[in-house]
Amino acid sequence: MFHMLTCFNLKPGVEIEAFRDAFVGFVDHMRSIGLVERAGAIGKRQRDTIMDTDDERDHEYFVVMSFLDRAQSDAAIELMLKHEEPSESAHKGVYSRAKDMVFICWQDIV
């Protein structure tokens, strides 16, 4: 599997429920066209533990999307770059609610 972690904050005035609803709609759309396998629950950062050692980022929320492989992930990105409907609206529904996004990708090796 190939995974993408998205670290983000919400834009001012955006509630996490609105982001979640848009995210679920986006993931459902991407699954329906075969360009994502699954997405995890949205997580909220817990800075008050000794295990949180990342001082470089100040993101409040996180989510992981998983793809079958790098090729599926690359195809998903190619689609986003085309800005075609209905994918454009589904993606914009998520993207327009978040800010400070950082993406980290990795592939399972075992």
mmCIF file of N, CA, C and O in Angstrom:
data_model
loop_
_atom_site.group_PDB
_atom_site.id
_atom_site.type_symbol
_atom_site.label_atom_id
_atom_site.label_comp_id
_atom_site.label_asym_id
_atom_site.label_seq_id
_atom_site.Cartn_x
_atom_site.Cartn_y
_atom_site.Cartn_z
ATOM 1 N N MET A 1 0.840 -1.186 0.000
ATOM 2 C CA MET A 1 0.000 0.000 0.000
ATOM 3 C C MET A 1 0.887 1.251 0.000
ATOM 4 O O MET A 1 1.991 1.237 0.507
ATOM 5 N N PHE A 2 0.342 2.298 -0.559
ATOM 6 C CA PHE A 2 0.985 3.603 -0.602
ATOM 7 C C PHE A 2 0.085 4.551 0.200
ATOM 8 O O PHE A 2 -1.138 4.523 0.038
ATOM 9 N N HIS A 3 0.669 5.356 1.072
ATOM 10 C CA HIS A 3 -0.118 6.183 1.982
ATOM 11 C C HIS A 3 0.282 7.653 1.879
ATOM 12 O O HIS A 3 1.423 7.974 1.563
ATOM 13 N N MET A 4 -0.677 8.516 2.187
ATOM 14 C CA MET A 4 -0.423 9.943 2.239
ATOM 15 C C MET A 4 -1.021 10.492 3.534
ATOM 16 O O MET A 4 -2.221 10.385 3.777
ATOM 17 N N LEU A 5 -0.159 11.047 4.358
ATOM 18 C CA LEU A 5 -0.588 11.746 5.570
ATOM 19 C C LEU A 5 -0.761 13.209 5.216
ATOM 20 O O LEU A 5 0.124 13.812 4.620
ATOM 21 N N THR A 6 -1.907 13.768 5.570
ATOM 22 C CA THR A 6 -2.133 15.199 5.386
ATOM 23 C C THR A 6 -2.226 15.839 6.764
ATOM 24 O O THR A 6 -3.040 15.434 7.588
ATOM 25 N N CYS A 7 -1.364 16.793 7.020
ATOM 26 C CA CYS A 7 -1.382 17.584 8.240
ATOM 27 C C CYS A 7 -2.002 18.923 7.866
ATOM 28 O O CYS A 7 -1.635 19.498 6.843
ATOM 29 N N PHE A 8 -2.927 19.429 8.684
ATOM 30 C CA PHE A 8 -3.595 20.671 8.297
ATOM 31 C C PHE A 8 -4.215 21.376 9.491
ATOM 32 O O PHE A 8 -4.386 20.797 10.565
ATOM 33 N N ASN A 9 -4.530 22.622 9.268
ATOM 34 C CA ASN A 9 -5.343 23.416 10.187
ATOM 35 C C ASN A 9 -6.606 23.799 9.430
ATOM 36 O O ASN A 9 -6.639 23.761 8.194
ATOM 37 N N LEU A 10 -7.617 24.181 10.155
ATOM 38 C CA LEU A 10 -8.849 24.643 9.528
ATOM 39 C C LEU A 10 -8.783 26.150 9.313
ATOM 40 O O LEU A 10 -8.189 26.877 10.117
ATOM 41 N N LYS A 11 -9.384 26.604 8.237
ATOM 42 C CA LYS A 11 -9.487 28.043 8.010
ATOM 43 C C LYS A 11 -10.390 28.648 9.076
ATOM 44 O O LYS A 11 -11.258 27.958 9.634
ATOM 45 N N PRO A 12 -10.214 29.921 9.380
ATOM 46 C CA PRO A 12 -11.053 30.571 10.391
ATOM 47 C C PRO A 12 -12.540 30.405 10.069
ATOM 48 O O PRO A 12 -12.963 30.546 8.926
ATOM 49 N N GLY A 13 -13.304 30.058 11.093
ATOM 50 C CA GLY A 13 -14.747 29.908 10.959
ATOM 51 C C GLY A 13 -15.211 28.551 10.481
ATOM 52 O O GLY A 13 -16.408 28.277 10.456
ATOM 53 N N VAL A 14 -14.281 27.680 10.088
ATOM 54 C CA VAL A 14 -14.656 26.348 9.611
ATOM 55 C C VAL A 14 -14.700 25.388 10.800
ATOM 56 O O VAL A 14 -13.745 25.301 11.569
ATOM 57 N N GLU A 15 -15.785 24.678 10.931
ATOM 58 C CA GLU A 15 -15.934 23.661 11.975
ATOM 59 C C GLU A 15 -15.450 22.323 11.439
ATOM 60 O O GLU A 15 -15.586 22.031 10.248
ATOM 61 N N ILE A 16 -14.910 21.490 12.325
ATOM 62 C CA ILE A 16 -14.381 20.193 11.910
ATOM 63 C C ILE A 16 -15.463 19.319 11.284
ATOM 64 O O ILE A 16 -15.190 18.532 10.383
ATOM 65 N N GLU A 17 -16.712 19.476 11.708
ATOM 66 C CA GLU A 17 -17.799 18.681 11.133
ATOM 67 C C GLU A 17 -17.989 18.997 9.651
ATOM 68 O O GLU A 17 -18.238 18.103 8.837
ATOM 69 N N ALA A 18 -17.869 20.272 9.283
ATOM 70 C CA ALA A 18 -18.001 20.665 7.877
ATOM 71 C C ALA A 18 -16.838 20.097 7.064
ATOM 72 O O ALA A 18 -17.035 19.616 5.934
ATOM 73 N N PHE A 19 -15.642 20.129 7.627
ATOM 74 C CA PHE A 19 -14.496 19.545 6.939
ATOM 75 C C PHE A 19 -14.705 18.043 6.783
ATOM 76 O O PHE A 19 -14.497 17.488 5.704
ATOM 77 N N ARG A 20 -15.116 17.386 7.865
ATOM 78 C CA ARG A 20 -15.313 15.932 7.824
ATOM 79 C C ARG A 20 -16.327 15.552 6.751
ATOM 80 O O ARG A 20 -16.103 14.620 5.979
ATOM 81 N N ASP A 21 -17.451 16.258 6.695
ATOM 82 C CA ASP A 21 -18.471 15.939 5.697
ATOM 83 C C ASP A 21 -17.919 16.082 4.278
ATOM 84 O O ASP A 21 -18.161 15.239 3.417
ATOM 85 N N ALA A 22 -17.161 17.142 4.028
ATOM 86 C CA ALA A 22 -16.560 17.350 2.711
ATOM 87 C C ALA A 22 -15.528 16.261 2.421
ATOM 88 O O ALA A 22 -15.457 15.736 1.302
ATOM 89 N N PHE A 23 -14.742 15.898 3.426
ATOM 90 C CA PHE A 23 -13.710 14.877 3.249
ATOM 91 C C PHE A 23 -14.333 13.523 2.930
ATOM 92 O O PHE A 23 -13.888 12.824 2.016
ATOM 93 N N VAL A 24 -15.366 13.149 3.662
ATOM 94 C CA VAL A 24 -16.047 11.876 3.410
ATOM 95 C C VAL A 24 -16.605 11.858 1.990
ATOM 96 O O VAL A 24 -16.479 10.859 1.272
ATOM 97 N N GLY A 25 -17.208 12.968 1.561
ATOM 98 C CA GLY A 25 -17.723 13.044 0.199
ATOM 99 C C GLY A 25 -16.630 12.902 -0.842
ATOM 100 O O GLY A 25 -16.799 12.216 -1.859
ATOM 101 N N PHE A 26 -15.489 13.531 -0.594
ATOM 102 C CA PHE A 26 -14.354 13.436 -1.507
ATOM 103 C C PHE A 26 -13.828 12.007 -1.588
ATOM 104 O O PHE A 26 -13.612 11.473 -2.679
ATOM 105 N N VAL A 27 -13.641 11.389 -0.438
ATOM 106 C CA VAL A 27 -13.132 10.014 -0.420
ATOM 107 C C VAL A 27 -14.120 9.071 -1.102
ATOM 108 O O VAL A 27 -13.718 8.204 -1.890
ATOM 109 N N ASP A 28 -15.402 9.235 -0.829
ATOM 110 C CA ASP A 28 -16.414 8.394 -1.488
ATOM 111 C C ASP A 28 -16.336 8.556 -3.005
ATOM 112 O O ASP A 28 -16.413 7.570 -3.749
ATOM 113 N N HIS A 29 -16.179 9.784 -3.465
ATOM 114 C CA HIS A 29 -16.053 10.031 -4.908
ATOM 115 C C HIS A 29 -14.808 9.340 -5.465
ATOM 116 O O HIS A 29 -14.884 8.640 -6.493
ATOM 117 N N MET A 30 -13.684 9.528 -4.812
ATOM 118 C CA MET A 30 -12.444 8.939 -5.302
ATOM 119 C C MET A 30 -12.496 7.411 -5.280
ATOM 120 O O MET A 30 -11.969 6.754 -6.183
ATOM 121 N N ARG A 31 -13.143 6.850 -4.288
ATOM 122 C CA ARG A 31 -13.303 5.386 -4.247
ATOM 123 C C ARG A 31 -14.186 4.918 -5.395
ATOM 124 O O ARG A 31 -13.920 3.884 -6.006
ATOM 125 N N SER A 32 -15.234 5.685 -5.696
ATOM 126 C CA SER A 32 -16.169 5.277 -6.749
ATOM 127 C C SER A 32 -15.511 5.243 -8.126
ATOM 128 O O SER A 32 -15.979 4.522 -9.010
ATOM 129 N N ILE A 33 -14.447 5.994 -8.306
ATOM 130 C CA ILE A 33 -13.744 5.990 -9.599
ATOM 131 C C ILE A 33 -12.411 5.233 -9.525
ATOM 132 O O ILE A 33 -11.590 5.312 -10.441
ATOM 133 N N GLY A 34 -12.204 4.520 -8.419
ATOM 134 C CA GLY A 34 -11.041 3.644 -8.300
ATOM 135 C C GLY A 34 -9.717 4.336 -8.070
ATOM 136 O O GLY A 34 -8.673 3.795 -8.422
ATOM 137 N N LEU A 35 -9.741 5.524 -7.424
ATOM 138 C CA LEU A 35 -8.489 6.253 -7.247
ATOM 139 C C LEU A 35 -8.066 6.431 -5.791
ATOM 140 O O LEU A 35 -7.147 7.192 -5.503
ATOM 141 N N VAL A 36 -8.711 5.736 -4.881
ATOM 142 C CA VAL A 36 -8.262 5.654 -3.493
ATOM 143 C C VAL A 36 -8.864 4.377 -2.909
ATOM 144 O O VAL A 36 -9.950 3.941 -3.316
ATOM 145 N N GLU A 37 -8.165 3.776 -1.981
ATOM 146 C CA GLU A 37 -8.667 2.555 -1.357
ATOM 147 C C GLU A 37 -9.431 2.832 -0.071
ATOM 148 O O GLU A 37 -10.475 2.267 0.179
ATOM 149 N N ARG A 38 -8.860 3.720 0.746
ATOM 150 C CA ARG A 38 -9.521 4.046 2.014
ATOM 151 C C ARG A 38 -8.881 5.286 2.627
ATOM 152 O O ARG A 38 -7.814 5.718 2.217
ATOM 153 N N ALA A 39 -9.578 5.808 3.618
ATOM 154 C CA ALA A 39 -9.042 6.929 4.393
ATOM 155 C C ALA A 39 -9.347 6.654 5.852
ATOM 156 O O ALA A 39 -10.401 6.109 6.194
ATOM 157 N N GLY A 40 -8.421 7.029 6.697
ATOM 158 C CA GLY A 40 -8.614 6.857 8.128
ATOM 159 C C GLY A 40 -9.473 7.967 8.700
ATOM 160 O O GLY A 40 -9.859 8.914 8.008
ATOM 161 N N ALA A 41 -9.748 7.850 9.962
ATOM 162 C CA ALA A 41 -10.488 8.888 10.674
ATOM 163 C C ALA A 41 -9.627 10.142 10.774
ATOM 164 O O ALA A 41 -8.396 10.076 10.789
ATOM 165 N N ILE A 42 -10.271 11.278 10.834
ATOM 166 C CA ILE A 42 -9.552 12.528 11.049
ATOM 167 C C ILE A 42 -9.093 12.550 12.495
ATOM 168 O O ILE A 42 -9.876 12.272 13.413
ATOM 169 N N GLY A 43 -7.831 12.853 12.703
ATOM 170 C CA GLY A 43 -7.279 12.901 14.048
ATOM 171 C C GLY A 43 -6.988 14.322 14.491
ATOM 172 O O GLY A 43 -6.685 15.190 13.669
ATOM 173 N N LYS A 44 -7.091 14.540 15.785
ATOM 174 C CA LYS A 44 -6.743 15.840 16.362
ATOM 175 C C LYS A 44 -5.457 15.664 17.165
ATOM 176 O O LYS A 44 -5.337 14.752 17.991
ATOM 177 N N ARG A 45 -4.518 16.538 16.928
ATOM 178 C CA ARG A 45 -3.213 16.445 17.578
ATOM 179 C C ARG A 45 -3.331 16.540 19.093
ATOM 180 O O ARG A 45 -4.115 17.328 19.627
ATOM 181 N N GLN A 46 -2.508 15.776 19.757
ATOM 182 C CA GLN A 46 -2.430 15.760 21.217
ATOM 183 C C GLN A 46 -1.016 16.162 21.618
ATOM 184 O O GLN A 46 -0.123 15.338 21.754
ATOM 185 N N ARG A 47 -0.805 17.453 21.809
ATOM 186 C CA ARG A 47 0.537 17.969 22.102
ATOM 187 C C ARG A 47 0.978 17.717 23.543
ATOM 188 O O ARG A 47 2.155 17.856 23.860
ATOM 189 N N ASP A 48 0.035 17.377 24.413
ATOM 190 C CA ASP A 48 0.335 17.272 25.839
ATOM 191 C C ASP A 48 0.883 15.906 26.247
ATOM 192 O O ASP A 48 0.713 15.468 27.373
ATOM 193 N N THR A 49 1.559 15.231 25.317
ATOM 194 C CA THR A 49 2.206 13.965 25.640
ATOM 195 C C THR A 49 3.682 14.061 25.273
ATOM 196 O O THR A 49 4.048 14.719 24.287
ATOM 197 N N ILE A 50 4.500 13.408 26.029
ATOM 198 C CA ILE A 50 5.943 13.404 25.765
ATOM 199 C C ILE A 50 6.261 12.770 24.415
ATOM 200 O O ILE A 50 7.306 13.022 23.824
ATOM 201 N N MET A 51 5.323 11.971 23.899
ATOM 202 C CA MET A 51 5.554 11.295 22.624
ATOM 203 C C MET A 51 5.399 12.223 21.425
ATOM 204 O O MET A 51 5.819 11.883 20.321
ATOM 205 N N ASP A 52 4.812 13.392 21.597
ATOM 206 C CA ASP A 52 4.688 14.358 20.502
ATOM 207 C C ASP A 52 5.948 15.220 20.505
ATOM 208 O O ASP A 52 6.064 16.160 21.281
ATOM 209 N N THR A 53 6.874 14.881 19.618
ATOM 210 C CA THR A 53 8.177 15.548 19.614
ATOM 211 C C THR A 53 8.395 16.433 18.394
ATOM 212 O O THR A 53 9.490 16.952 18.191
ATOM 213 N N ASP A 54 7.368 16.620 17.573
ATOM 214 C CA ASP A 54 7.514 17.413 16.352
ATOM 215 C C ASP A 54 7.336 18.897 16.666
ATOM 216 O O ASP A 54 6.221 19.385 16.816
ATOM 217 N N ASP A 55 8.453 19.591 16.758
ATOM 218 C CA ASP A 55 8.419 21.025 17.030
ATOM 219 C C ASP A 55 8.432 21.854 15.749
ATOM 220 O O ASP A 55 8.315 23.075 15.800
ATOM 221 N N GLU A 56 8.580 21.195 14.594
ATOM 222 C CA GLU A 56 8.640 21.912 13.324
ATOM 223 C C GLU A 56 7.269 22.287 12.786
ATOM 224 O O GLU A 56 7.131 23.255 12.067
ATOM 225 N N ARG A 57 6.276 21.496 13.095
ATOM 226 C CA ARG A 57 4.933 21.720 12.589
ATOM 227 C C ARG A 57 3.988 22.076 13.718
ATOM 228 O O ARG A 57 4.147 21.613 14.829
ATOM 229 N N ASP A 58 2.976 22.886 13.387
ATOM 230 C CA ASP A 58 1.991 23.300 14.382
ATOM 231 C C ASP A 58 0.583 22.991 13.875
ATOM 232 O O ASP A 58 -0.321 23.808 13.987
ATOM 233 N N HIS A 59 0.419 21.828 13.275
ATOM 234 C CA HIS A 59 -0.871 21.431 12.720
ATOM 235 C C HIS A 59 -1.759 20.822 13.801
ATOM 236 O O HIS A 59 -1.272 20.126 14.687
ATOM 237 N N GLU A 60 -3.035 21.081 13.667
ATOM 238 C CA GLU A 60 -3.990 20.576 14.660
ATOM 239 C C GLU A 60 -4.652 19.270 14.234
ATOM 240 O O GLU A 60 -5.042 18.471 15.067
ATOM 241 N N TYR A 61 -4.774 19.040 12.923
ATOM 242 C CA TYR A 61 -5.500 17.865 12.433
ATOM 243 C C TYR A 61 -4.657 17.056 11.456
ATOM 244 O O TYR A 61 -3.751 17.580 10.807
ATOM 245 N N PHE A 62 -5.019 15.772 11.343
ATOM 246 C CA PHE A 62 -4.297 14.833 10.495
ATOM 247 C C PHE A 62 -5.269 13.818 9.914
ATOM 248 O O PHE A 62 -6.267 13.476 10.555
ATOM 249 N N VAL A 63 -4.950 13.336 8.729
ATOM 250 C CA VAL A 63 -5.726 12.242 8.144
ATOM 251 C C VAL A 63 -4.821 11.478 7.180
ATOM 252 O O VAL A 63 -3.923 12.053 6.568
ATOM 253 N N VAL A 64 -5.056 10.175 7.070
ATOM 254 C CA VAL A 64 -4.270 9.333 6.180
ATOM 255 C C VAL A 64 -5.187 8.757 5.106
ATOM 256 O O VAL A 64 -6.255 8.232 5.402
ATOM 257 N N MET A 65 -4.740 8.879 3.861
ATOM 258 C CA MET A 65 -5.412 8.227 2.744
ATOM 259 C C MET A 65 -4.489 7.120 2.250
ATOM 260 O O MET A 65 -3.268 7.298 2.203
ATOM 261 N N SER A 66 -5.090 5.981 1.863
ATOM 262 C CA SER A 66 -4.305 4.839 1.407
ATOM 263 C C SER A 66 -4.701 4.443 -0.005
ATOM 264 O O SER A 66 -5.885 4.441 -0.356
ATOM 265 N N PHE A 67 -3.674 4.102 -0.774
ATOM 266 C CA PHE A 67 -3.823 3.717 -2.169
ATOM 267 C C PHE A 67 -3.252 2.319 -2.354
ATOM 268 O O PHE A 67 -2.383 1.894 -1.587
ATOM 269 N N LEU A 68 -3.704 1.620 -3.385
ATOM 270 C CA LEU A 68 -3.166 0.288 -3.656
ATOM 271 C C LEU A 68 -1.655 0.337 -3.862
ATOM 272 O O LEU A 68 -0.925 -0.525 -3.380
ATOM 273 N N ASP A 69 -1.212 1.361 -4.601
ATOM 274 C CA ASP A 69 0.198 1.480 -4.945
ATOM 275 C C ASP A 69 0.484 2.908 -5.399
ATOM 276 O O ASP A 69 -0.420 3.753 -5.451
ATOM 277 N N ARG A 70 1.708 3.154 -5.737
ATOM 278 C CA ARG A 70 2.125 4.491 -6.186
ATOM 279 C C ARG A 70 1.399 4.899 -7.463
ATOM 280 O O ARG A 70 1.041 6.064 -7.641
ATOM 281 N N ALA A 71 1.152 3.936 -8.349
ATOM 282 C CA ALA A 71 0.478 4.245 -9.609
ATOM 283 C C ALA A 71 -0.932 4.787 -9.362
ATOM 284 O O ALA A 71 -1.354 5.751 -10.014
ATOM 285 N N GLN A 72 -1.652 4.200 -8.434
ATOM 286 C CA GLN A 72 -2.999 4.694 -8.126
ATOM 287 C C GLN A 72 -2.921 6.095 -7.526
ATOM 288 O O GLN A 72 -3.722 6.974 -7.872
ATOM 289 N N SER A 73 -1.972 6.326 -6.657
ATOM 290 C CA SER A 73 -1.790 7.652 -6.070
ATOM 291 C C SER A 73 -1.445 8.673 -7.151
ATOM 292 O O SER A 73 -2.008 9.775 -7.182
ATOM 293 N N ASP A 74 -0.535 8.325 -8.033
ATOM 294 C CA ASP A 74 -0.151 9.235 -9.111
ATOM 295 C C ASP A 74 -1.346 9.550 -10.021
ATOM 296 O O ASP A 74 -1.521 10.692 -10.449
ATOM 297 N N ALA A 75 -2.186 8.554 -10.290
ATOM 298 C CA ALA A 75 -3.374 8.775 -11.119
ATOM 299 C C ALA A 75 -4.349 9.720 -10.427
ATOM 300 O O ALA A 75 -4.974 10.570 -11.075
ATOM 301 N N ALA A 76 -4.455 9.613 -9.111
ATOM 302 C CA ALA A 76 -5.326 10.515 -8.356
ATOM 303 C C ALA A 76 -4.821 11.950 -8.451
ATOM 304 O O ALA A 76 -5.603 12.887 -8.661
ATOM 305 N N ILE A 77 -3.523 12.131 -8.325
ATOM 306 C CA ILE A 77 -2.938 13.472 -8.427
ATOM 307 C C ILE A 77 -3.125 14.029 -9.836
ATOM 308 O O ILE A 77 -3.477 15.201 -10.014
ATOM 309 N N GLU A 78 -2.910 13.201 -10.846
ATOM 310 C CA GLU A 78 -3.117 13.651 -12.227
ATOM 311 C C GLU A 78 -4.546 14.151 -12.426
ATOM 312 O O GLU A 78 -4.768 15.174 -13.079
ATOM 313 N N LEU A 79 -5.514 13.448 -11.859
ATOM 314 C CA LEU A 79 -6.908 13.872 -11.969
ATOM 315 C C LEU A 79 -7.124 15.217 -11.280
ATOM 316 O O LEU A 79 -7.789 16.103 -11.819
ATOM 317 N N MET A 80 -6.546 15.405 -10.099
ATOM 318 C CA MET A 80 -6.717 16.676 -9.386
ATOM 319 C C MET A 80 -6.123 17.836 -10.186
ATOM 320 O O MET A 80 -6.671 18.934 -10.208
ATOM 321 N N LEU A 81 -5.017 17.599 -10.869
ATOM 322 C CA LEU A 81 -4.360 18.648 -11.641
ATOM 323 C C LEU A 81 -5.132 19.032 -12.906
ATOM 324 O O LEU A 81 -4.923 20.115 -13.455
ATOM 325 N N LYS A 82 -6.041 18.184 -13.349
ATOM 326 C CA LYS A 82 -6.862 18.494 -14.525
ATOM 327 C C LYS A 82 -7.997 19.460 -14.186
ATOM 328 O O LYS A 82 -8.542 20.091 -15.088
ATOM 329 N N HIS A 83 -8.383 19.528 -12.932
ATOM 330 C CA HIS A 83 -9.470 20.419 -12.495
ATOM 331 C C HIS A 83 -10.773 20.160 -13.251
ATOM 332 O O HIS A 83 -11.466 21.096 -13.648
ATOM 333 N N GLU A 84 -11.104 18.892 -13.434
ATOM 334 C CA GLU A 84 -12.328 18.513 -14.134
ATOM 335 C C GLU A 84 -13.416 18.130 -13.142
ATOM 336 O O GLU A 84 -13.132 17.543 -12.089
ATOM 337 N N GLU A 85 -14.649 18.440 -13.501
ATOM 338 C CA GLU A 85 -15.795 18.050 -12.684
ATOM 339 C C GLU A 85 -16.129 16.581 -12.930
ATOM 340 O O GLU A 85 -15.870 16.070 -14.011
ATOM 341 N N PRO A 86 -16.688 15.892 -11.929
ATOM 342 C CA PRO A 86 -17.084 16.371 -10.606
ATOM 343 C C PRO A 86 -15.968 16.307 -9.564
ATOM 344 O O PRO A 86 -16.139 16.736 -8.433
ATOM 345 N N SER A 87 -14.806 15.810 -9.977
ATOM 346 C CA SER A 87 -13.689 15.665 -9.034
ATOM 347 C C SER A 87 -13.223 17.006 -8.491
ATOM 348 O O SER A 87 -12.864 17.126 -7.313
ATOM 349 N N GLU A 88 -13.240 18.033 -9.339
ATOM 350 C CA GLU A 88 -12.798 19.360 -8.917
ATOM 351 C C GLU A 88 -13.625 19.874 -7.740
ATOM 352 O O GLU A 88 -13.084 20.353 -6.743
ATOM 353 N N SER A 89 -14.941 19.769 -7.824
ATOM 354 C CA SER A 89 -15.811 20.251 -6.739
ATOM 355 C C SER A 89 -15.625 19.438 -5.469
ATOM 356 O O SER A 89 -15.619 19.985 -4.368
ATOM 357 N N ALA A 90 -15.482 18.126 -5.624
ATOM 358 C CA ALA A 90 -15.286 17.275 -4.443
ATOM 359 C C ALA A 90 -13.981 17.630 -3.735
ATOM 360 O O ALA A 90 -13.927 17.738 -2.509
ATOM 361 N N HIS A 91 -12.924 17.843 -4.515
ATOM 362 C CA HIS A 91 -11.621 18.198 -3.945
ATOM 363 C C HIS A 91 -11.662 19.603 -3.340
ATOM 364 O O HIS A 91 -11.159 19.836 -2.240
ATOM 365 N N LYS A 92 -12.270 20.526 -4.049
ATOM 366 C CA LYS A 92 -12.359 21.908 -3.560
ATOM 367 C C LYS A 92 -13.155 21.981 -2.254
ATOM 368 O O LYS A 92 -12.858 22.813 -1.395
ATOM 369 N N GLY A 93 -14.127 21.107 -2.088
ATOM 370 C CA GLY A 93 -14.896 21.080 -0.851
ATOM 371 C C GLY A 93 -14.026 20.819 0.369
ATOM 372 O O GLY A 93 -14.290 21.332 1.460
ATOM 373 N N VAL A 94 -12.990 20.049 0.175
ATOM 374 C CA VAL A 94 -12.039 19.765 1.259
ATOM 375 C C VAL A 94 -10.981 20.861 1.329
ATOM 376 O O VAL A 94 -10.743 21.459 2.380
ATOM 377 N N TYR A 95 -10.352 21.112 0.192
ATOM 378 C CA TYR A 95 -9.231 22.036 0.115
ATOM 379 C C TYR A 95 -9.605 23.444 0.569
ATOM 380 O O TYR A 95 -8.807 24.133 1.199
ATOM 381 N N SER A 96 -10.821 23.864 0.286
ATOM 382 C CA SER A 96 -11.238 25.227 0.616
ATOM 383 C C SER A 96 -11.480 25.435 2.110
ATOM 384 O O SER A 96 -11.607 26.569 2.558
ATOM 385 N N ARG A 97 -11.520 24.367 2.876
ATOM 386 C CA ARG A 97 -11.766 24.465 4.309
ATOM 387 C C ARG A 97 -10.497 24.361 5.150
ATOM 388 O O ARG A 97 -10.519 24.598 6.339
ATOM 389 N N ALA A 98 -9.392 23.988 4.510
ATOM 390 C CA ALA A 98 -8.148 23.749 5.242
ATOM 391 C C ALA A 98 -7.077 24.763 4.841
ATOM 392 O O ALA A 98 -7.163 25.401 3.796
ATOM 393 N N LYS A 99 -6.071 24.886 5.696
ATOM 394 C CA LYS A 99 -4.916 25.736 5.396
ATOM 395 C C LYS A 99 -3.673 25.076 5.982
ATOM 396 O O LYS A 99 -3.765 24.119 6.753
ATOM 397 N N ASP A 100 -2.529 25.595 5.629
ATOM 398 C CA ASP A 100 -1.235 25.125 6.159
ATOM 399 C C ASP A 100 -1.001 23.641 5.889
ATOM 400 O O ASP A 100 -0.356 22.954 6.687
ATOM 401 N N MET A 101 -1.486 23.135 4.783
ATOM 402 C CA MET A 101 -1.400 21.698 4.527
ATOM 403 C C MET A 101 0.027 21.257 4.221
ATOM 404 O O MET A 101 0.763 21.939 3.514
ATOM 405 N N VAL A 102 0.371 20.115 4.795
ATOM 406 C CA VAL A 102 1.637 19.442 4.521
ATOM 407 C C VAL A 102 1.281 17.997 4.212
ATOM 408 O O VAL A 102 0.460 17.390 4.899
ATOM 409 N N PHE A 103 1.901 17.452 3.165
ATOM 410 C CA PHE A 103 1.623 16.080 2.749
ATOM 411 C C PHE A 103 2.893 15.252 2.900
ATOM 412 O O PHE A 103 3.968 15.677 2.473
ATOM 413 N N ILE A 104 2.752 14.086 3.486
ATOM 414 C CA ILE A 104 3.871 13.170 3.675
ATOM 415 C C ILE A 104 3.439 11.821 3.120
ATOM 416 O O ILE A 104 2.377 11.316 3.484
ATOM 417 N N CYS A 105 4.245 11.246 2.220
ATOM 418 C CA CYS A 105 3.892 9.987 1.587
ATOM 419 C C CYS A 105 4.902 8.890 1.928
ATOM 420 O O CYS A 105 6.087 9.171 2.103
ATOM 421 N N TRP A 106 4.406 7.666 1.977
ATOM 422 C CA TRP A 106 5.271 6.522 2.207
ATOM 423 C C TRP A 106 4.632 5.274 1.628
ATOM 424 O O TRP A 106 3.427 5.231 1.399
ATOM 425 N N GLN A 107 5.469 4.272 1.395
ATOM 426 C CA GLN A 107 4.997 2.994 0.879
ATOM 427 C C GLN A 107 5.371 1.912 1.871
ATOM 428 O O GLN A 107 6.486 1.894 2.400
ATOM 429 N N ASP A 108 4.412 1.000 2.112
ATOM 430 C CA ASP A 108 4.710 -0.132 2.980
ATOM 431 C C ASP A 108 5.815 -0.972 2.352
ATOM 432 O O ASP A 108 5.842 -1.171 1.135
ATOM 433 N N ILE A 109 6.730 -1.466 3.179
ATOM 434 C CA ILE A 109 7.823 -2.287 2.657
ATOM 435 C C ILE A 109 7.782 -3.714 3.193
ATOM 436 O O ILE A 109 8.581 -4.543 2.794
ATOM 437 N N VAL A 110 6.893 -3.986 4.091
ATOM 438 C CA VAL A 110 6.802 -5.338 4.630
ATOM 439 C C VAL A 110 5.403 -5.874 4.428
ATOM 440 O O VAL A 110 4.435 -5.200 4.549
#
